[in-house]
Short mmCIF file of C-alpha atoms in Angstrom, two decimals:
data_model
loop_
_atom_site.label_atom_id
_atom_site.label_comp_id
_atom_site.label_asym_id
_atom_site.label_seq_id
_atom_site.Cartn_x
_atom_site.Cartn_y
_atom_site.Cartn_z
CA MET A 151 9.17 -14.72 -7.30
CA ALA A 152 10.22 -11.42 -5.97
CA ILE A 153 9.21 -8.11 -4.29
CA ARG A 154 11.24 -4.66 -4.55
CA LEU A 155 10.69 -1.78 -3.10
CA GLN A 156 13.01 1.09 -4.52
CA GLU A 157 13.44 4.64 -5.39
CA GLY A 158 15.14 4.37 -8.81
CA PRO A 159 13.18 3.39 -12.03
CA PHE A 160 12.62 -0.21 -13.34
CA ASP A 161 13.17 -1.45 -17.08
CA LEU A 162 10.54 -4.08 -17.55
CA GLY A 163 12.18 -5.27 -20.87
CA GLN A 164 15.46 -6.07 -18.89
CA GLU A 165 13.16 -7.82 -15.73
CA ILE A 166 11.42 -10.19 -18.19
CA SER A 167 14.60 -11.22 -20.12
CA ILE A 168 16.18 -12.06 -16.44
CA MET A 169 12.66 -13.94 -15.68
CA THR A 170 12.67 -16.05 -18.86
CA ALA A 171 16.25 -16.72 -19.38
CA ALA A 172 16.92 -20.42 -20.20
CA ARG A 173 13.44 -21.55 -18.96
CA LYS A 174 11.33 -23.57 -21.88
CA ASP A 175 8.29 -23.92 -20.24
CA VAL A 176 7.14 -20.20 -20.10
CA GLY A 177 4.15 -19.73 -22.77
CA ALA A 178 2.64 -16.57 -21.24
CA VAL A 179 4.02 -13.59 -20.46
CA ALA A 180 1.44 -10.49 -18.98
CA SER A 181 2.87 -7.02 -17.41
CA PHE A 182 1.10 -4.25 -15.98
CA ILE A 183 3.06 -0.53 -15.53
CA GLY A 184 1.14 1.91 -13.60
CA ILE A 185 2.28 5.40 -14.09
CA ALA A 186 1.97 8.94 -12.28
CA ARG A 187 -0.41 10.75 -14.08
CA GLU A 188 -1.04 14.84 -14.76
CA ASP A 189 -4.96 14.84 -13.78
CA ASN A 190 -7.01 13.20 -10.99
CA PRO A 191 -10.27 13.80 -11.54
CA ASP A 192 -11.24 12.55 -7.87
CA GLU A 193 -9.17 15.65 -6.70
CA GLY A 194 -10.07 18.84 -8.86
CA ALA A 195 -9.17 20.42 -11.94
CA GLU A 196 -5.60 21.61 -11.51
CA PRO A 197 -3.01 19.47 -12.86
CA VAL A 198 -0.46 17.42 -10.59
CA ILE A 199 2.91 18.76 -10.86
CA ALA A 200 4.44 15.77 -8.75
CA MET A 201 3.80 13.40 -6.71
CA THR A 202 5.40 11.71 -3.35
CA LEU A 203 4.50 8.29 -2.36
CA GLU A 204 5.25 7.22 1.20
CA HIS A 205 5.07 3.69 2.82
CA TYR A 206 5.63 1.58 5.95
CA PRO A 207 9.06 0.07 5.61
CA GLY A 208 8.35 -3.50 6.89
CA MET A 209 4.89 -4.09 6.58
CA THR A 210 5.05 -2.69 2.96
CA GLU A 211 7.37 -5.83 2.19
CA ARG A 212 5.20 -8.41 4.16
CA GLN A 213 1.82 -6.98 2.48
CA LEU A 214 3.42 -7.84 -0.98
CA MET A 215 4.91 -11.50 -0.45
CA ALA A 216 0.89 -12.21 1.35
CA ILE A 217 -0.13 -10.66 -2.06
CA GLU A 218 2.45 -12.83 -4.21
CA THR A 219 1.80 -15.98 -2.25
CA GLU A 220 -1.89 -15.78 -2.44
CA ALA A 221 -1.44 -14.93 -6.38
CA ARG A 222 0.66 -18.35 -6.37
CA GLY A 223 -2.10 -20.17 -4.72
CA ARG A 224 -4.53 -19.55 -7.13
CA TRP A 225 -3.12 -19.42 -10.62
CA PRO A 226 -0.33 -21.48 -11.53
CA LEU A 227 2.26 -19.03 -11.64
CA ILE A 228 6.02 -20.06 -13.29
CA ASP A 229 7.15 -16.67 -12.00
CA CYS A 230 5.80 -13.17 -11.08
CA LEU A 231 7.53 -10.09 -9.92
CA ILE A 232 6.19 -6.96 -8.22
CA VAL A 233 8.02 -3.67 -8.03
CA HIS A 234 6.74 -0.99 -6.43
CA ARG A 235 8.63 2.52 -6.29
CA PHE A 236 8.63 5.35 -3.76
CA GLY A 237 9.62 8.81 -3.43
CA ARG A 238 8.89 12.18 -5.73
CA PHE A 239 7.39 11.61 -8.81
CA GLU A 240 6.27 13.86 -11.97
CA PRO A 241 3.53 12.61 -14.65
CA GLY A 242 4.77 10.26 -17.06
CA ASP A 243 6.94 8.43 -14.80
CA PRO A 244 6.66 4.94 -14.30
CA ILE A 245 5.65 4.00 -10.15
CA VAL A 246 4.55 -0.01 -9.97
CA LEU A 247 5.58 -3.23 -12.28
CA VAL A 248 3.85 -6.12 -12.39
CA VAL A 249 4.96 -9.12 -14.23
CA THR A 250 3.68 -12.52 -14.05
CA LEU A 251 4.57 -16.04 -16.09
CA SER A 252 2.50 -18.97 -16.89
CA SER A 253 2.27 -21.24 -19.24
CA HIS A 254 -0.87 -20.28 -20.47
CA ARG A 255 -2.43 -16.73 -20.88
CA GLN A 256 -5.38 -16.45 -18.73
CA ALA A 257 -3.92 -17.40 -15.41
CA ALA A 258 -1.04 -14.81 -16.34
CA PHE A 259 -3.77 -11.78 -17.24
CA ASP A 260 -5.79 -12.51 -14.24
CA SER A 261 -3.01 -12.93 -11.77
CA CYS A 262 -1.66 -9.68 -12.86
CA ASN A 263 -4.98 -8.13 -12.74
CA PHE A 264 -5.29 -9.85 -9.18
CA LEU A 265 -2.10 -8.18 -7.87
CA MET A 266 -2.47 -5.31 -8.93
CA ASP A 267 -5.97 -5.02 -7.62
CA TYR A 268 -5.00 -6.24 -4.25
CA LEU A 269 -1.68 -4.18 -3.83
CA LYS A 270 -3.88 -1.25 -4.60
CA THR A 271 -6.09 -2.37 -1.46
CA GLN A 272 -3.37 -4.53 1.05
CA ALA A 273 -0.09 -2.21 0.76
CA PRO A 274 0.36 0.48 2.93
CA PHE A 275 1.66 3.22 0.25
CA TRP A 276 0.47 7.11 0.60
CA LYS A 277 0.41 8.84 -2.16
CA ARG A 278 0.64 13.06 -1.69
CA GLU A 279 -0.19 15.41 -4.84
CA GLU A 280 1.87 18.60 -5.36
CA THR A 281 -0.47 21.51 -7.73
CA VAL A 282 -0.40 25.10 -7.97
CA SER A 283 -2.24 25.77 -5.22
CA GLY A 284 -0.68 23.47 -2.76
CA GLU A 285 -0.12 19.92 -1.46
CA ARG A 286 -2.87 17.61 -0.88
CA TRP A 287 -3.46 13.79 0.30
CA VAL A 288 -4.72 11.44 -2.16
CA ASN A 289 -8.11 9.94 -0.96
CA ALA A 290 -8.59 6.12 -1.31
CA ARG A 291 -11.02 5.43 -3.85
CA LEU A 292 -14.42 3.21 -3.34
CA SER A 293 -14.05 1.15 -6.75
CA ASP A 294 -10.62 0.38 -5.88
CA ASN A 295 -12.19 -1.87 -3.09
CA ASP A 296 -15.16 -3.46 -5.41
CA ALA A 297 -11.98 -4.36 -7.75
CA ALA A 298 -10.26 -6.49 -5.02
CA GLU A 299 -13.34 -7.52 -3.82
CA ARG A 300 -14.40 -9.12 -6.89
CA TRP A 301 -11.87 -11.55 -6.36
CA GLU A 302 -13.23 -13.00 -3.08
CA GLY A 303 -15.76 -15.01 -4.54
CA GLN A 304 -13.26 -16.67 -6.99
CA HIS A 305 -10.97 -19.20 -5.00
CA MET B 1468 5.52 0.17 22.80
CA LYS B 1469 6.16 1.85 19.45
CA ILE B 1470 3.84 3.72 17.76
CA LEU B 1471 4.11 4.63 13.89
CA TYR B 1472 2.32 7.41 12.09
CA PHE B 1473 1.84 7.77 8.06
CA ALA B 1474 0.79 10.01 5.85
CA TRP B 1475 -1.74 12.59 7.12
CA VAL B 1476 -2.40 11.44 10.44
CA ARG B 1477 1.65 11.57 10.78
CA GLN B 1478 1.29 15.38 9.58
CA LYS B 1479 -1.30 16.32 12.43
CA ILE B 1480 0.50 15.31 15.06
CA GLY B 1481 3.56 16.08 14.04
CA LEU B 1482 5.62 12.68 14.96
CA ALA B 1483 6.19 9.75 12.67
CA GLU B 1484 6.79 7.47 15.23
CA GLU B 1485 6.59 7.80 19.67
CA ILE B 1486 7.33 5.57 22.14
CA ALA B 1487 4.78 5.40 24.79
CA THR B 1488 3.58 3.74 27.46
CA PRO B 1489 -0.41 3.58 27.78
CA PRO B 1490 -1.94 2.59 31.50
CA THR B 1491 -2.67 -1.00 32.00
CA SER B 1492 -5.72 -0.09 31.47
CA VAL B 1493 -5.55 0.14 27.93
CA ASN B 1494 -6.38 -3.23 26.08
CA THR B 1495 -7.29 -2.78 22.35
CA ALA B 1496 -6.25 -0.61 19.51
CA GLY B 1497 -9.27 1.24 20.09
CA GLU B 1498 -8.98 1.84 23.81
CA LEU B 1499 -4.82 3.13 22.74
CA ILE B 1500 -6.65 5.66 20.86
CA ASP B 1501 -8.89 6.81 23.39
CA TRP B 1502 -5.59 7.38 25.58
CA LEU B 1503 -4.09 8.83 22.38
CA VAL B 1504 -6.09 11.74 21.72
CA CYS B 1505 -5.98 13.17 25.01
CA LEU B 1506 -2.08 13.95 24.73
CA SER B 1507 -2.19 16.92 22.43
CA PRO B 1508 -4.44 18.86 19.89
CA GLY B 1509 -2.53 17.13 16.87
CA HIS B 1510 -3.54 13.60 18.55
CA ALA B 1511 -7.35 14.86 18.67
CA GLU B 1512 -6.98 15.99 15.43
CA ALA B 1513 -5.46 13.04 13.57
CA PHE B 1514 -8.18 10.74 15.25
CA ALA B 1515 -10.90 12.98 14.86
CA ASN B 1516 -12.64 10.55 11.92
CA ARG B 1517 -12.12 7.04 13.53
CA GLY B 1518 -13.42 5.97 10.28
CA THR B 1519 -10.59 7.09 8.34
CA ILE B 1520 -7.71 5.36 10.34
CA ARG B 1521 -6.59 2.36 9.57
CA ILE B 1522 -4.61 0.16 12.09
CA ALA B 1523 -1.68 -2.60 11.86
CA ILE B 1524 -0.73 -4.42 15.01
CA ASN B 1525 2.97 -5.71 13.94
CA GLN B 1526 2.95 -4.64 10.64
CA ILE B 1527 -0.50 -6.73 9.94
CA PHE B 1528 -4.24 -5.02 9.57
CA ALA B 1529 -6.06 -5.30 12.70
CA GLU B 1530 -9.52 -3.76 14.16
CA PRO B 1531 -10.22 -0.80 16.73
CA GLU B 1532 -11.22 -4.00 19.33
CA ASP B 1533 -8.19 -6.20 18.66
CA SER B 1534 -5.70 -6.73 21.61
CA ILE B 1535 -2.44 -5.04 21.90
CA VAL B 1536 -1.72 -6.60 24.77
CA GLY B 1537 1.97 -7.37 24.20
CA VAL B 1538 2.45 -5.70 21.28
CA THR B 1539 5.51 -3.96 20.36
CA GLU B 1540 4.57 -2.05 17.40
CA ILE B 1541 1.47 -0.47 16.28
CA ALA B 1542 0.63 1.43 13.02
CA PHE B 1543 -2.00 3.95 12.37
CA PHE B 1544 -2.94 5.98 8.83
CA PRO B 1545 -5.35 6.28 6.23
CA PRO B 1546 -6.75 4.07 3.54
CA VAL B 1547 -3.65 2.71 1.47
CA THR B 1548 -3.28 4.69 -1.81
CA GLY B 1549 -0.74 3.07 -3.64
CA GLY B 1550 -0.58 1.03 -6.95
#
């Protein structure tokens, strides 16, 4: 079980190799990678040149650990990993990685989905986008709140 | 007490953090905002729309009515947009 904040890139294959090494009980690995996108229909038609991700050191780690603990309480996870990058990114750059390991696929899939939904609304990160006409802070999306809230009744 | 600002709250105030000693009549996070908006035009602008401000007390999400008595760190920021 681990959470990591870093500026540099991550390697999904390498992370899974480390997590599954010498284990015979893993039946399912699910993963999600969030990637910086060029278009942001919420904010306007101009393509995004780059984005900067700011976070709250200390609280970010605390929140990611709390989210991970919550997932482990809900599903029988053998292991899970959250890696979130901060700094400046260009479209196509991977920003966030979630990996979940379980005996069976449903727990791996569902917990991976849950971790991303909660991370989106509970972890103190903020995105600032650069376009040709200047910079803008990304607004929070109501649909992200809805996505997180759908897990509330299921415990 | 250490007060931290992030994202556009930080930009509007022009500070990432400041050490403040509010009067003893300030007991909640909301009362702290009432006091902060009088410090500078930047503070007033940052807190102009209170509904968009999120609060963390000692790095835990909090509400305006929550007590800040004895608190060492409080942060104000917009709704989060990570992931």
